[in-house]
Short mmCIF file of C-alpha atoms in Angstrom, two decimals:
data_model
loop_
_atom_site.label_atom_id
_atom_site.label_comp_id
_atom_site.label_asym_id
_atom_site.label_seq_id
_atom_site.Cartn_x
_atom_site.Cartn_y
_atom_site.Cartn_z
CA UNK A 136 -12.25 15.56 -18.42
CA UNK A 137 -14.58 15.12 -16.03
CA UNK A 138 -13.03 12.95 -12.73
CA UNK A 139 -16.42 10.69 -11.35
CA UNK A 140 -15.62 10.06 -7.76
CA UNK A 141 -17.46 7.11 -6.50
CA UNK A 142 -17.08 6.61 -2.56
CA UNK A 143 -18.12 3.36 -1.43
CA UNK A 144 -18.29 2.05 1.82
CA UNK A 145 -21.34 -0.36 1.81
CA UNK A 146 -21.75 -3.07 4.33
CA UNK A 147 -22.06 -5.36 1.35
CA UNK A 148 -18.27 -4.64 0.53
CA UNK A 149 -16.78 -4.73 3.88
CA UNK A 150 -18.39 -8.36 4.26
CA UNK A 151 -17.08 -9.38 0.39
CA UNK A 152 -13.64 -8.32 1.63
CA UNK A 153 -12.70 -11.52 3.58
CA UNK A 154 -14.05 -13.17 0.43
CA UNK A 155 -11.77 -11.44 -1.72
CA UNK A 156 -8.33 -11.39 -0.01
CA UNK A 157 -7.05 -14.59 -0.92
CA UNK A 158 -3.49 -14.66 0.67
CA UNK A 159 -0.30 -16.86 -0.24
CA UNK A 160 3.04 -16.85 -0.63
CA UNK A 161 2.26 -14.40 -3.85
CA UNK A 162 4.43 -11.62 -5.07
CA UNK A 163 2.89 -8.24 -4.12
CA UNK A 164 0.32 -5.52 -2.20
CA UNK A 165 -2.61 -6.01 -3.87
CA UNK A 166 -6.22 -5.30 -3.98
CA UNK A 167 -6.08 -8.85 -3.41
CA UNK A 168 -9.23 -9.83 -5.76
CA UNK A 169 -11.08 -13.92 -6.37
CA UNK A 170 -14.41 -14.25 -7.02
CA UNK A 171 -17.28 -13.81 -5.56
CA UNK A 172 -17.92 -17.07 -2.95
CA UNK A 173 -14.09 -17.98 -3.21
CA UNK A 174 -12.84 -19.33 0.04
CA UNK A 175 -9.98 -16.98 1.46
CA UNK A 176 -6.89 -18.92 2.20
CA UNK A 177 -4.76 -18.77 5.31
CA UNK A 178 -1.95 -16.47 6.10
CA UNK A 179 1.19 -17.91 5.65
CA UNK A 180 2.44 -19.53 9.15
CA UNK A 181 6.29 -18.80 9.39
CA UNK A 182 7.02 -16.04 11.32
CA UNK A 183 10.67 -14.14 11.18
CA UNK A 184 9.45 -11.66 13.55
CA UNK A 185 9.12 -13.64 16.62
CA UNK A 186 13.19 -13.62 16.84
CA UNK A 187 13.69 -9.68 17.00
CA UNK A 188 14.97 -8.24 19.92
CA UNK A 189 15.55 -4.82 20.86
CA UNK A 190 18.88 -3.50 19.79
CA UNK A 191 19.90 -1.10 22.08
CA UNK A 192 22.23 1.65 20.28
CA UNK A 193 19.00 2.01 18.16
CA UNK A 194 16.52 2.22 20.62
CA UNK A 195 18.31 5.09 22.07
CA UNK A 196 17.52 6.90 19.19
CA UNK A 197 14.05 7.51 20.44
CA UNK A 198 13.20 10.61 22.70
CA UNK A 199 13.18 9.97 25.78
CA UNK A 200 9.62 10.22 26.71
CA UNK A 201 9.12 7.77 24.20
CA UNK A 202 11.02 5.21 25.85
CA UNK A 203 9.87 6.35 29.09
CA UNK A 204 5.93 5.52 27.70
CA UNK A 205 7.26 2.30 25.69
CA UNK A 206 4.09 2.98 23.48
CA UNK A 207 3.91 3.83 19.49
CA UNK A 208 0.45 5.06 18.01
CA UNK A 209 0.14 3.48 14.55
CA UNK A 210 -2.57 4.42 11.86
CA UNK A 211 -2.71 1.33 9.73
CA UNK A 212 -4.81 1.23 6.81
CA UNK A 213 -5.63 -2.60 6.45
CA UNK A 214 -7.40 -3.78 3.16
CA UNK A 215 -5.50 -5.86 0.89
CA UNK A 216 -2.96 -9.17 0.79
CA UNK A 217 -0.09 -8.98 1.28
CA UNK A 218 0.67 -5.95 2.70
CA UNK A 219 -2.11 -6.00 5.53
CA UNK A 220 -5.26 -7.11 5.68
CA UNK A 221 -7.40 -9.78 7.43
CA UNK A 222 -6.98 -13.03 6.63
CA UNK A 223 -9.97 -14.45 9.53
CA UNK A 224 -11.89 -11.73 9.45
CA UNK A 225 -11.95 -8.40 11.27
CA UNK A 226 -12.31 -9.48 14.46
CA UNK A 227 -9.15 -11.64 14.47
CA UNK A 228 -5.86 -9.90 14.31
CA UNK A 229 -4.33 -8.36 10.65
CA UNK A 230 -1.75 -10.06 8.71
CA UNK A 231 0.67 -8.86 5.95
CA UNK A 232 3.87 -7.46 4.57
CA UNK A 233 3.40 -4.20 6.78
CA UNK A 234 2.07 -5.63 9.93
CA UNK A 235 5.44 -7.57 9.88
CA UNK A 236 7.51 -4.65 9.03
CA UNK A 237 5.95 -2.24 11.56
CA UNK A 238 6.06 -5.20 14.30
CA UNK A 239 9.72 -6.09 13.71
CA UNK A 240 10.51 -2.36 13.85
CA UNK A 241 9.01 -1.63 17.06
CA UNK A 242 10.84 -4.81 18.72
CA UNK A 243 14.17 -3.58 17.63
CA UNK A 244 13.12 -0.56 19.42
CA UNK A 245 12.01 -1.78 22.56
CA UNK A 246 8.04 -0.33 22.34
CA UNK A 247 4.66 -1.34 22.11
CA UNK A 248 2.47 -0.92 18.76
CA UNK A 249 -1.17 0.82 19.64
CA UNK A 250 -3.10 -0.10 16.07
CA UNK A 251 -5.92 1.81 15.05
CA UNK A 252 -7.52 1.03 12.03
CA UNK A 253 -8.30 3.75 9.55
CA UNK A 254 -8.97 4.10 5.85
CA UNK A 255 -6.04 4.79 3.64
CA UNK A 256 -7.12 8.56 2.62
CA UNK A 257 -7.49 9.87 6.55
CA UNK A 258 -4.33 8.87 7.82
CA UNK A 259 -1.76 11.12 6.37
CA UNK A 260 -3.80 14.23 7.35
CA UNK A 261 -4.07 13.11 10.94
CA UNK A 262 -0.60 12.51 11.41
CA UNK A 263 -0.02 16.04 11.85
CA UNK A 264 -2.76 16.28 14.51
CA UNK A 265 -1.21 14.18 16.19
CA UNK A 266 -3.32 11.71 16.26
CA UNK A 267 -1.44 9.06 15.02
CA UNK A 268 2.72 9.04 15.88
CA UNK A 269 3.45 7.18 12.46
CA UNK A 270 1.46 5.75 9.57
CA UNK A 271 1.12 2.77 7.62
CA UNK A 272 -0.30 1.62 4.21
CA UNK A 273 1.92 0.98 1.03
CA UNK A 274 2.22 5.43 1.28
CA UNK A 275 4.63 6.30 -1.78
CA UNK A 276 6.88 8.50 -1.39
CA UNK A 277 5.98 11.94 -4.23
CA UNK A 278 6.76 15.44 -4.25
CA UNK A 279 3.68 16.72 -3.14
CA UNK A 280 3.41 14.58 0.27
CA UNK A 281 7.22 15.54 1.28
CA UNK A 282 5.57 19.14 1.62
CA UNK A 283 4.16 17.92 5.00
CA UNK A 284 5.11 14.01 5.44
CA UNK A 285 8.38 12.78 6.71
CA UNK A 286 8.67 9.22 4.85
CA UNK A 287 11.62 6.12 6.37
CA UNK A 288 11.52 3.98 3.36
CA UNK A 289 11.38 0.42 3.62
CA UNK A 290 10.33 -0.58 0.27
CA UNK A 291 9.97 0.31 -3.37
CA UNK A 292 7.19 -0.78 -5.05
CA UNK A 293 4.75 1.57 -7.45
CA UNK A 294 1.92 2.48 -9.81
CA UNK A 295 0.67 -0.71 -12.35
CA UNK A 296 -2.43 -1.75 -14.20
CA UNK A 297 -4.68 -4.93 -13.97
CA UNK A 298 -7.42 -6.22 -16.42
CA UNK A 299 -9.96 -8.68 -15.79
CA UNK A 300 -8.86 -12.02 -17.84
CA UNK A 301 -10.10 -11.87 -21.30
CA UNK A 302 -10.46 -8.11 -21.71
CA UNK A 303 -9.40 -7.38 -24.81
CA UNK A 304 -9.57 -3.09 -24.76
CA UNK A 305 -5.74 -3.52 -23.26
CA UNK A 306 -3.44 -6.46 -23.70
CA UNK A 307 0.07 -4.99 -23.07
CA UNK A 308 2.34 -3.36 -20.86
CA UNK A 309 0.73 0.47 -20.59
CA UNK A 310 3.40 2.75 -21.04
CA UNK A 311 1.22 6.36 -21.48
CA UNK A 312 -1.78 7.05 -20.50
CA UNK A 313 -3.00 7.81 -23.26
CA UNK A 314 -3.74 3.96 -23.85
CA UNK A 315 -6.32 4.45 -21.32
CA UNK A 316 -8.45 6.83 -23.30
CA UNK A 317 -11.80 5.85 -23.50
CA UNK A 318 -11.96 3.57 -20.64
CA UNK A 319 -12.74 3.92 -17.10
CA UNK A 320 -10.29 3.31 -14.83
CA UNK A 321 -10.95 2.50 -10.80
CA UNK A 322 -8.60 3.18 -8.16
CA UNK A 323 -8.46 3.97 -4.48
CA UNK A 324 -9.12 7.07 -2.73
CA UNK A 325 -6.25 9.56 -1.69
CA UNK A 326 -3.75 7.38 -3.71
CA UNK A 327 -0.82 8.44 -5.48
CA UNK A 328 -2.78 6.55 -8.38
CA UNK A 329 -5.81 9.20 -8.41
CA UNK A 330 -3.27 11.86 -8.25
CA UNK A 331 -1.70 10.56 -11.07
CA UNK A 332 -4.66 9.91 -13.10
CA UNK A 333 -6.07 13.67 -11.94
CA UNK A 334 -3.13 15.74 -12.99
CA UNK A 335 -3.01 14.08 -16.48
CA UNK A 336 -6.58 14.31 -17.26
CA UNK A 337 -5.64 16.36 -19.58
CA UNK A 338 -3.48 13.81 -21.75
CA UNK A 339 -6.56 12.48 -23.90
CA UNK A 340 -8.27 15.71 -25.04
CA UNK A 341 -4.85 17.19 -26.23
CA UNK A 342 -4.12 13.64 -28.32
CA UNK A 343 -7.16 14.08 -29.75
CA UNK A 344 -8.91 11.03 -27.82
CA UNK A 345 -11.92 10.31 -25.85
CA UNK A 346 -11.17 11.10 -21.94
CA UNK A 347 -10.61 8.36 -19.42
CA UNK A 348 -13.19 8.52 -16.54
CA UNK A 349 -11.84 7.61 -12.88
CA UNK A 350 -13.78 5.78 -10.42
CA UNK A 351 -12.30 6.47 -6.62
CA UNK A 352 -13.28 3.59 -4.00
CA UNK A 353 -12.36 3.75 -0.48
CA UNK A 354 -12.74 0.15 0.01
CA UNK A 355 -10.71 -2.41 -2.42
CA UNK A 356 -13.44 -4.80 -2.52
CA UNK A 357 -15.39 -2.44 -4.31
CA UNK A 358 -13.01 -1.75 -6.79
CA UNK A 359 -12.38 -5.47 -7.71
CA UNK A 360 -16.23 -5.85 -7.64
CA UNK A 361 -16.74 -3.36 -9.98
CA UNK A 362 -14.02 -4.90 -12.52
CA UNK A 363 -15.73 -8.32 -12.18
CA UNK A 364 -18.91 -7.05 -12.90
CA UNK A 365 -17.87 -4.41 -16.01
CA UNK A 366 -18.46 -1.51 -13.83
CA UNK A 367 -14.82 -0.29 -14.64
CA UNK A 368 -12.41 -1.37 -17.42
CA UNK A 369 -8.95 -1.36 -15.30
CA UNK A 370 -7.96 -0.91 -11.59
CA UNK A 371 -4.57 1.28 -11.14
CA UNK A 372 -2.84 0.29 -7.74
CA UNK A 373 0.37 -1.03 -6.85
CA UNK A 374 2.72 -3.30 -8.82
CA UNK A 375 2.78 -5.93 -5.89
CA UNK A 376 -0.18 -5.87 -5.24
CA UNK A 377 -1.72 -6.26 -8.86
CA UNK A 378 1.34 -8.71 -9.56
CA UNK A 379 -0.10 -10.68 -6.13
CA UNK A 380 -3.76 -10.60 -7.63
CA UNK A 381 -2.51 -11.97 -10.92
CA UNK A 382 -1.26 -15.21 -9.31
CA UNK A 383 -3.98 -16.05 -7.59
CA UNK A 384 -6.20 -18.04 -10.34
CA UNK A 385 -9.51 -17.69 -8.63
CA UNK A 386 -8.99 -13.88 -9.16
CA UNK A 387 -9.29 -13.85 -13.02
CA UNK A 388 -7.47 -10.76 -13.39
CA UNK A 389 -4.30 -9.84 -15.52
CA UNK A 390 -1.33 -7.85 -14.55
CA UNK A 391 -0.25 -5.16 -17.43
CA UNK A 392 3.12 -4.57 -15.87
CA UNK A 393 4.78 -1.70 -14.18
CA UNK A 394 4.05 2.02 -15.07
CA UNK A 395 6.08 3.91 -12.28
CA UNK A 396 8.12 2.76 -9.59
CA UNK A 397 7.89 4.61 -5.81
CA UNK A 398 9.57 4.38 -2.62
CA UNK A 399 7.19 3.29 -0.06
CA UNK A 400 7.93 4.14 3.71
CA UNK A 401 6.01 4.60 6.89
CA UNK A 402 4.64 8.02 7.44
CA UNK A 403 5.49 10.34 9.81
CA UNK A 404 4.26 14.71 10.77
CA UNK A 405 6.88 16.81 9.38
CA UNK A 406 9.60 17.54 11.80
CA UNK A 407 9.01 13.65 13.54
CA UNK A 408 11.67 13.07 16.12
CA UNK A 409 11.06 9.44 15.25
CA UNK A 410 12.60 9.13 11.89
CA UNK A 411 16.30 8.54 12.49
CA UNK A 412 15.32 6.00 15.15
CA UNK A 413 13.14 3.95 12.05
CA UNK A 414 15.43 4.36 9.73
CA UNK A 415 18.28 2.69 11.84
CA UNK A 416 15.80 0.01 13.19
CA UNK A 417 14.78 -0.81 9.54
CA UNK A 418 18.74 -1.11 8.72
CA UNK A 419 19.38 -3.22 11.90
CA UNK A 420 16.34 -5.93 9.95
CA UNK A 421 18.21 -5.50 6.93
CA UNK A 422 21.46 -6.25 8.28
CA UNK A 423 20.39 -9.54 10.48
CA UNK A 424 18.32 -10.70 7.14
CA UNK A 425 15.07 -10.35 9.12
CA UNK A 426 14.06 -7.94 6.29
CA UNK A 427 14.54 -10.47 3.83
CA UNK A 428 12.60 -13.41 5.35
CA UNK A 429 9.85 -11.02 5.75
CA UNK A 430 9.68 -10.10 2.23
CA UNK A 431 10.52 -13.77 0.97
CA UNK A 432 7.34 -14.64 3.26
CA UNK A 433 4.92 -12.47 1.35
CA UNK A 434 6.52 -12.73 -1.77
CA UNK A 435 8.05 -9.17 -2.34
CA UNK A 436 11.64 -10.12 -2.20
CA UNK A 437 11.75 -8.01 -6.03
CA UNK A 438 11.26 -4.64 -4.43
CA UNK A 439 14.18 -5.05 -1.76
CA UNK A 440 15.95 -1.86 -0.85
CA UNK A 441 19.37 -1.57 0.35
CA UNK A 442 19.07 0.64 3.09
CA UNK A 443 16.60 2.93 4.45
CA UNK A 444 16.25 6.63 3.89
CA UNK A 445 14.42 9.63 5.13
CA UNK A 446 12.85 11.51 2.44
CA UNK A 447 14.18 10.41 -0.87
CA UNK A 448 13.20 12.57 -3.98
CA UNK A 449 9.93 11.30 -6.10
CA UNK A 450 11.66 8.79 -8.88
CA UNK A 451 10.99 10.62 -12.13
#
């Protein structure tokens, strides 16, 4: 099979992407889609972070010259309701599930977020330049990034399907991906999603089937633009997020369930000296129900974790 990678990053998408985020209380991390000339609605206005305070037998965790600089250097990728994006445009300040979390965190722990915008695919390579002292983004938690990512889980969400309403080629729940031969599927760039969909190209030719094609977009917009407009037949990204899409009406998409569920943390180099200090601080949310208010605000409560760890094995 031959894997068509389309890299868009057109003015014309960047200034549909305020366009297409529509933001509620949802359920999910979407590549929040409407259409085209839909007016974006407004974040949602409660805000469970405000209350945090550092907690000091966590914040000791840190090294010391972190404290001493009070300072944390965070790559965010920001695209897509509700896990972060930009709900009045990108001058304004990001919203979101993981602008929450990562806020929240860094009170417990006494510091100062320094937010620097990048796309989803750079940020996991510069984290070991150290470029970045954690990451950001919905990252899921596989086998192949433990190799040279430390993860401190605060989530678990995962790999699903969407269809634009009325598309008949799939109508259920995709369980193989075989269902998906023939079609051309659109996804985002350096995703566990086009990983998934690379390894397995294999899956159609060896049932006997026409091969899937793969679209890879770096910006969301363009993915949901090309779905509206027939370009591609289904988006893969994550369950919350597609879930999220699917409630919004003006998005005229349908969710075809779950097809793999993921731990989702924030990133960190391998080796970080920040991990124990994350985990705890993401525990200390969990345990004052700060974690839950966030989630009930964006409308994830249904991927709740327990407690946090540090490098969990893939799900399989």
């Amino acid at each position: 099979m031959r894997t068509i990678r389309t890299r868009l990053r057109s003015t014309a998408a960047l200034a549909l992407l305020p366009l297409l985020a529509l933001t509620a209380c949802g359920s999910g991390d979407v590549d929040g889609t409407a259409a085209v000339g839909a007016q974006a609605s407004p974040a949602p206005t409660d805000d469970p972070v405000a209350a945090v305070h550092e907690v000091d037998s966590v914040s000791a965790l840190l090294p010391a010259d972190v404290r001493e600089a009070g300072t944390l250097r965070v790559g965010s990728s920001v695209g897509f309701p509700p896990g972060a994006y930009y709900p009045n445009g990108t001058d304004k300040a990001p919203a979101g599930q993981d602008i929450d979390l990562a806020d929240a965190v860094a009170k417990v722990l006494g510091v100062q977020l320094e937010r620097q915008d990048a796309s989803f695919e750079t940020i996991l390579p510069a984290l070991g330049s150290g470029k970045y002292d954690f990451g950001t983004g919905n990252f899921g938690v596989t086998s192949e990034r433990l190799k040279t990512i430390d993860f401190v889980t605060y989530i678990n969400d995962g790999q699903g399907f969407a269809v634009k309403k009325g598309n008949t080629q799939l109508t259920t729940k995709v369980t193989d991906l075989t269902e998906l031969c023939g079609l051309t599927i659109g996804t985002g760039a350096g995703t566990t999603f086009e990983a998934t969909l690379t390894a397995q190209k294999d899956v159609c030719a060896k049932a006997g089937k026409k091969p899937y094609d793969v679209k890879v977009y770096s910006e969301n917009a363009a993915t949901l633009t090309a779905l509206q407009q027939g370009r591609i037949d289904v988006i893969m990204s994550t369950i919350n997020g597609l879930r999220y899409q699917a409630a919004q009406p003006a998005s005229q998409t349908a969710f075809l369930g779950e097809f793999h569920r993921l731990d989702v943390g924030f990133a960190f180099k391998k080796g970080s000296p920040l991990t124990k200090a994350f985990q705890a601080a993401v525990d200390e949310l969990i345990k004052d129900g700060t974690y839950a208010r966030i989630l009930a605000k964006w409308g994830t409560a249904a991927s709740a974790i327990d407690a946090s760890r540090i490098n969990p094995a893939e799900h399989r």
